[in-house]
mmCIF file of C-alpha atoms in Angstrom:
data_model
loop_
_atom_site.group_PDB
_atom_site.id
_atom_site.type_symbol
_atom_site.label_atom_id
_atom_site.label_comp_id
_atom_site.label_asym_id
_atom_site.label_seq_id
_atom_site.Cartn_x
_atom_site.Cartn_y
_atom_site.Cartn_z
ATOM 1 C CA MET A 1 4.173 -14.361 -12.217
ATOM 2 C CA LYS A 2 4.784 -11.523 -14.686
ATOM 3 C CA ILE A 3 5.444 -8.158 -13.021
ATOM 4 C CA GLU A 4 3.866 -5.083 -14.614
ATOM 5 C CA ILE A 5 6.377 -2.347 -15.492
ATOM 6 C CA LEU A 6 5.073 1.216 -15.072
ATOM 7 C CA PHE A 7 8.243 3.102 -16.057
ATOM 8 C CA GLU A 8 11.839 2.354 -16.935
ATOM 9 C CA ASP A 9 14.943 4.324 -17.870
ATOM 10 C CA ASN A 10 18.697 3.888 -17.444
ATOM 11 C CA TYR A 11 18.513 4.478 -13.685
ATOM 12 C CA ILE A 12 15.280 3.049 -12.285
ATOM 13 C CA ILE A 13 12.472 0.627 -12.915
ATOM 14 C CA VAL A 14 9.002 1.257 -11.456
ATOM 15 C CA VAL A 15 6.693 -1.726 -11.016
ATOM 16 C CA ASN A 16 3.168 -2.515 -9.873
ATOM 17 C CA LYS A 17 3.912 -4.856 -6.959
ATOM 18 C CA PRO A 18 1.332 -7.617 -6.474
ATOM 19 C CA ASN A 19 -0.064 -8.151 -2.998
ATOM 20 C CA LYS A 20 1.159 -11.062 -0.868
ATOM 21 C CA ILE A 21 4.654 -10.725 -2.361
ATOM 22 C CA LEU A 22 7.678 -9.776 -0.248
ATOM 23 C CA ILE A 23 10.051 -7.263 -1.806
ATOM 24 C CA HIS A 24 13.029 -9.163 -0.400
ATOM 25 C CA ASN A 25 13.796 -11.583 2.402
ATOM 26 C CA SER A 26 13.968 -10.073 5.875
ATOM 27 C CA TYR A 27 14.069 -10.990 9.539
ATOM 28 C CA TYR A 28 10.445 -9.897 10.001
ATOM 29 C CA ALA A 29 9.249 -12.313 7.317
ATOM 30 C CA ARG A 30 11.704 -15.133 7.978
ATOM 31 C CA ASN A 31 8.931 -17.764 7.976
ATOM 32 C CA ILE A 32 7.741 -16.883 4.458
ATOM 33 C CA LYS A 33 9.419 -19.065 1.850
ATOM 34 C CA GLU A 34 7.738 -17.902 -1.380
ATOM 35 C CA ALA A 35 9.678 -16.136 -4.138
ATOM 36 C CA THR A 36 10.244 -12.451 -3.453
ATOM 37 C CA LEU A 37 9.670 -9.586 -5.869
ATOM 38 C CA LEU A 38 13.429 -9.375 -6.437
ATOM 39 C CA ASP A 39 13.469 -13.105 -7.231
ATOM 40 C CA LEU A 40 10.653 -12.691 -9.751
ATOM 41 C CA LEU A 41 12.303 -9.704 -11.424
ATOM 42 C CA LYS A 42 15.628 -11.544 -11.606
ATOM 43 C CA GLU A 43 13.892 -14.514 -13.236
ATOM 44 C CA GLU A 44 12.054 -12.310 -15.742
ATOM 45 C CA PHE A 45 14.793 -9.837 -16.714
ATOM 46 C CA GLN A 46 18.047 -11.543 -15.650
ATOM 47 C CA GLU A 47 18.986 -8.385 -13.726
ATOM 48 C CA ASN A 48 19.443 -7.372 -10.101
ATOM 49 C CA TYR A 49 17.410 -4.411 -8.811
ATOM 50 C CA TYR A 50 17.654 -2.406 -5.584
ATOM 51 C CA PRO A 51 14.514 -1.172 -3.749
ATOM 52 C CA ILE A 52 14.501 2.562 -3.050
ATOM 53 C CA HIS A 53 11.559 2.442 -0.638
ATOM 54 C CA ARG A 54 9.329 -0.251 0.837
ATOM 55 C CA LEU A 55 5.827 -1.667 0.722
ATOM 56 C CA ASP A 56 4.462 -4.243 3.130
ATOM 57 C CA ARG A 57 4.125 -7.780 1.784
ATOM 58 C CA LYS A 58 0.334 -7.515 1.571
ATOM 59 C CA THR A 59 0.322 -3.985 0.115
ATOM 60 C CA SER A 60 0.169 -3.737 -3.676
ATOM 61 C CA GLY A 61 1.064 -0.914 -6.027
ATOM 62 C CA VAL A 62 3.812 1.452 -7.143
ATOM 63 C CA LEU A 63 7.352 0.527 -6.145
ATOM 64 C CA VAL A 64 10.560 2.209 -7.367
ATOM 65 C CA LEU A 65 13.781 0.209 -7.719
ATOM 66 C CA ALA A 66 17.251 1.321 -8.798
ATOM 67 C CA LYS A 67 19.133 -0.471 -11.551
ATOM 68 C CA GLN A 68 22.446 0.066 -9.784
ATOM 69 C CA LYS A 69 23.082 0.208 -6.057
ATOM 70 C CA LYS A 70 24.815 3.600 -6.347
ATOM 71 C CA TYR A 71 21.553 5.246 -7.419
ATOM 72 C CA VAL A 72 19.602 4.188 -4.313
ATOM 73 C CA ALA A 73 20.905 7.007 -2.112
ATOM 74 C CA VAL A 74 20.226 9.582 -4.826
ATOM 75 C CA PHE A 75 16.534 8.695 -4.936
ATOM 76 C CA GLN A 76 16.202 8.109 -1.206
ATOM 77 C CA LYS A 77 17.082 11.779 -0.683
ATOM 78 C CA LEU A 78 13.750 12.599 -2.346
ATOM 79 C CA PHE A 79 11.895 10.485 0.194
ATOM 80 C CA ASN A 80 13.844 11.903 3.117
ATOM 81 C CA SER A 81 13.109 15.474 2.012
ATOM 82 C CA ASN A 82 9.408 14.764 1.282
ATOM 83 C CA SER A 83 9.981 15.625 -2.384
ATOM 84 C CA ILE A 84 8.044 12.533 -3.452
ATOM 85 C CA GLN A 85 4.268 12.434 -3.141
ATOM 86 C CA LYS A 86 2.711 9.012 -2.651
ATOM 87 C CA LYS A 87 -1.017 8.319 -2.677
ATOM 88 C CA TYR A 88 -2.666 5.137 -1.497
ATOM 89 C CA LEU A 89 -6.180 3.753 -1.738
ATOM 90 C CA GLY A 90 -7.708 1.809 1.122
ATOM 91 C CA ILE A 91 -10.978 0.124 1.992
ATOM 92 C CA VAL A 92 -11.703 0.667 5.671
ATOM 93 C CA ARG A 93 -14.310 -0.260 8.228
ATOM 94 C CA GLY A 94 -17.095 2.272 8.810
ATOM 95 C CA PHE A 95 -18.164 5.497 7.119
ATOM 96 C CA ILE A 96 -15.688 8.369 6.812
ATOM 97 C CA GLU A 97 -17.587 11.508 5.828
ATOM 98 C CA THR A 98 -14.986 14.293 5.870
ATOM 99 C CA PRO A 99 -11.220 14.574 5.267
ATOM 100 C CA CYS A 100 -9.044 14.306 8.352
ATOM 101 C CA THR A 101 -5.368 14.503 9.238
ATOM 102 C CA ILE A 102 -4.005 11.892 11.624
ATOM 103 C CA LYS A 103 -0.989 13.012 13.638
ATOM 104 C CA SER A 104 0.134 10.236 15.923
ATOM 105 C CA PRO A 105 3.646 8.895 16.648
ATOM 106 C CA VAL A 106 4.519 5.434 15.343
ATOM 107 C CA LYS A 107 6.878 3.052 17.123
ATOM 108 C CA HIS A 108 9.820 1.630 15.187
ATOM 109 C CA PRO A 109 9.931 -2.179 15.549
ATOM 110 C CA ASP A 110 13.709 -2.268 16.099
ATOM 111 C CA THR A 111 14.506 0.763 18.242
ATOM 112 C CA LYS A 112 11.092 0.782 19.980
ATOM 113 C CA LEU A 113 11.286 4.565 19.778
ATOM 114 C CA TYR A 114 8.272 6.605 18.702
ATOM 115 C CA LYS A 115 8.631 8.989 15.767
ATOM 116 C CA ASP A 116 6.207 11.645 14.608
ATOM 117 C CA ALA A 117 3.948 10.530 11.777
ATOM 118 C CA GLU A 118 1.236 12.246 9.761
ATOM 119 C CA THR A 119 -1.385 10.977 7.300
ATOM 120 C CA LEU A 120 -4.104 12.775 5.343
ATOM 121 C CA CYS A 121 -7.248 10.672 4.853
ATOM 122 C CA GLU A 122 -9.784 11.702 2.195
ATOM 123 C CA PRO A 123 -13.106 9.843 1.782
ATOM 124 C CA ILE A 124 -14.137 8.864 -1.742
ATOM 125 C CA LEU A 125 -17.063 6.420 -1.592
ATOM 126 C CA ASN A 126 -18.945 4.402 1.019
ATOM 127 C CA LYS A 127 -21.157 1.334 1.119
ATOM 128 C CA GLN A 128 -23.532 -0.281 3.591
ATOM 129 C CA LEU A 129 -24.178 -4.008 3.247
ATOM 130 C CA ASP A 130 -27.058 -5.992 4.682
ATOM 131 C CA ILE A 131 -24.553 -8.463 6.092
ATOM 132 C CA ALA A 132 -24.325 -8.704 9.862
ATOM 133 C CA VAL A 133 -20.863 -8.228 11.369
ATOM 134 C CA HIS A 134 -20.511 -8.441 15.160
ATOM 135 C CA PRO A 135 -21.981 -6.583 16.966
ATOM 136 C CA TYR A 136 -24.181 -4.955 14.249
ATOM 137 C CA GLN A 137 -26.834 -6.208 11.843
ATOM 138 C CA THR A 138 -25.236 -4.425 8.889
ATOM 139 C CA SER A 139 -21.684 -3.580 7.814
ATOM 140 C CA ARG A 140 -20.271 -0.294 6.534
ATOM 141 C CA TYR A 141 -17.166 0.470 4.497
ATOM 142 C CA SER A 142 -15.411 3.459 2.954
ATOM 143 C CA LEU A 143 -13.022 3.818 0.059
ATOM 144 C CA VAL A 144 -10.401 6.385 1.068
ATOM 145 C CA ARG A 145 -7.351 8.087 -0.378
ATOM 146 C CA LEU A 146 -4.388 8.184 2.008
ATOM 147 C CA LYS A 147 -1.477 10.592 1.681
ATOM 148 C CA PRO A 148 1.408 9.934 4.093
ATOM 149 C CA ALA A 149 3.465 13.009 4.971
ATOM 150 C CA THR A 150 5.999 10.738 6.700
ATOM 151 C CA GLY A 151 7.194 7.220 5.939
ATOM 152 C CA ARG A 152 7.052 5.147 9.122
ATOM 153 C CA MET A 153 6.714 1.376 9.011
ATOM 154 C CA HIS A 154 3.035 0.326 9.003
ATOM 155 C CA GLN A 155 2.095 4.006 9.338
ATOM 156 C CA LEU A 156 -1.122 3.914 7.311
ATOM 157 C CA ARG A 157 -2.346 0.721 8.945
ATOM 158 C CA ILE A 158 -1.617 2.031 12.439
ATOM 159 C CA HIS A 159 -3.158 5.438 11.759
ATOM 160 C CA MET A 160 -6.411 4.051 10.339
ATOM 161 C CA ASN A 161 -6.740 1.790 13.360
ATOM 162 C CA LYS A 162 -6.040 4.822 15.568
ATOM 163 C CA ILE A 163 -9.192 6.582 14.278
ATOM 164 C CA SER A 164 -11.265 3.360 14.526
ATOM 165 C CA HIS A 165 -11.389 2.818 10.756
ATOM 166 C CA PRO A 166 -8.954 -0.087 10.288
ATOM 167 C CA ILE A 167 -8.079 -1.285 6.819
ATOM 168 C CA VAL A 168 -9.984 -4.379 5.727
ATOM 169 C CA GLY A 169 -7.807 -7.474 5.614
ATOM 170 C CA ASP A 170 -5.298 -6.172 8.158
ATOM 171 C CA TYR A 171 -4.714 -9.049 10.558
ATOM 172 C CA LYS A 172 -2.282 -7.134 12.756
ATOM 173 C CA TYR A 173 -4.088 -3.819 13.298
ATOM 174 C CA GLY A 174 -7.536 -4.538 11.856
ATOM 175 C CA ASP A 175 -10.928 -5.887 12.862
ATOM 176 C CA ARG A 176 -11.095 -9.687 12.784
ATOM 177 C CA PHE A 177 -14.881 -9.767 12.379
ATOM 178 C CA HIS A 178 -14.848 -7.647 9.226
ATOM 179 C CA ASN A 179 -11.808 -9.482 7.887
ATOM 180 C CA ARG A 180 -13.650 -12.756 8.378
ATOM 181 C CA MET A 181 -16.763 -11.415 6.637
ATOM 182 C CA PHE A 182 -14.726 -10.428 3.564
ATOM 183 C CA GLU A 183 -13.259 -13.928 3.508
ATOM 184 C CA ASN A 184 -16.477 -15.869 4.022
ATOM 185 C CA GLU A 185 -19.033 -13.706 2.202
ATOM 186 C CA LEU A 186 -16.967 -11.937 -0.467
ATOM 187 C CA ASN A 187 -14.171 -14.489 -0.964
ATOM 188 C CA CYS A 188 -11.393 -11.908 -0.443
ATOM 189 C CA ASP A 189 -8.640 -12.469 2.111
ATOM 190 C CA ASN A 190 -6.072 -9.829 1.193
ATOM 191 C CA LEU A 191 -5.161 -6.456 2.668
ATOM 192 C CA PHE A 192 -7.070 -3.662 0.912
ATOM 193 C CA LEU A 193 -4.221 -1.150 0.768
ATOM 194 C CA HIS A 194 -2.859 -0.163 -2.639
ATOM 195 C CA ALA A 195 -0.067 2.312 -3.472
ATOM 196 C CA HIS A 196 -1.963 3.922 -6.311
ATOM 197 C CA SER A 197 0.372 6.678 -7.498
ATOM 198 C CA ILE A 198 3.712 8.388 -7.056
ATOM 199 C CA HIS A 199 4.771 11.841 -8.213
ATOM 200 C CA PHE A 200 8.298 13.278 -8.276
ATOM 201 C CA GLU A 201 10.974 14.988 -10.337
ATOM 202 C CA HIS A 202 13.627 12.542 -11.475
ATOM 203 C CA PRO A 203 16.827 13.691 -9.715
ATOM 204 C CA LEU A 204 19.075 12.679 -12.633
ATOM 205 C CA THR A 205 17.052 13.460 -15.762
ATOM 206 C CA LYS A 206 14.819 16.187 -14.224
ATOM 207 C CA GLU A 207 11.789 14.547 -15.851
ATOM 208 C CA LYS A 208 8.531 15.027 -13.946
ATOM 209 C CA LEU A 209 6.985 11.623 -13.323
ATOM 210 C CA ASP A 210 3.342 10.927 -12.492
ATOM 211 C CA LEU A 211 2.974 7.164 -12.292
ATOM 212 C CA TYR A 212 -0.169 5.161 -11.545
ATOM 213 C CA ALA A 213 -0.687 1.483 -10.701
ATOM 214 C CA ASP A 214 -3.928 -0.218 -11.723
ATOM 215 C CA LEU A 215 -5.964 -1.891 -9.005
ATOM 216 C CA PRO A 216 -5.562 -5.655 -8.479
ATOM 217 C CA LEU A 217 -8.343 -7.962 -9.644
ATOM 218 C CA ASN A 218 -9.650 -8.546 -6.116
ATOM 219 C CA TRP A 219 -10.261 -4.796 -5.789
ATOM 220 C CA LEU A 220 -12.218 -4.776 -9.039
ATOM 221 C CA LYS A 221 -14.306 -7.652 -7.729
ATOM 222 C CA ILE A 222 -15.208 -5.662 -4.609
ATOM 223 C CA PHE A 223 -15.964 -2.560 -6.703
ATOM 224 C CA GLU A 224 -18.397 -4.623 -8.738
ATOM 225 C CA LYS A 225 -20.069 -6.112 -5.663
ATOM 226 C CA PHE A 226 -20.314 -2.682 -4.008
ATOM 227 C CA SER A 227 -21.520 -1.007 -7.242
ATOM 228 C CA TRP A 228 -18.681 1.485 -6.909
ATOM 229 C CA GLN A 229 -17.695 3.536 -9.938
ATOM 230 C CA PHE A 230 -14.810 5.970 -9.730
ATOM 231 C CA GLU A 231 -12.276 7.394 -12.177
ATOM 232 C CA PHE A 232 -8.805 7.336 -10.618
#
């Protein structure tokens, strides 16, 4: 699998991570044996890279990696100080008509402690299908833009479930009936959460970076079936 490179300099490499690919091996994904993103990059470029932030295995999109371990902390300071703006796209259950801000604590899986978390959700498009999904005779979906103000694990997935608009394809926090419909009727079984863009000032070169990751093919297939047209 060839990994798309969005940006590269002497310090970092920014890639468009495919969905269903782990960034690296971890305790939480110890049963998954497929090659990780770091494995694929090593195979392609014969280099080791060091993730600066994280994306879930089933989330696709923009990911920043350092070329040397010593640069990780330099870039992580941007995340810790909210100097990096990340924007995601999601397809969720139901119609969302107006922007909303979700402020709800998220529990850390290790410490079990709750930490404050905040997400801005902006509706873009919606679609009603004449396909019955329990308990209704039709099914409704929205394309949304999500802007996390904090970076908790699974934050966006938990927050969308919190407002009863879970992300399609989320088997942990989502709606199994809608997930099953996407599988059986639309032939799509992945999580519809995509890290679409990232914006920050490079801490070493001072270059202002605005980087965008194209949507995966399965997203384009849904856009075609939903007759959605939108310039990102």
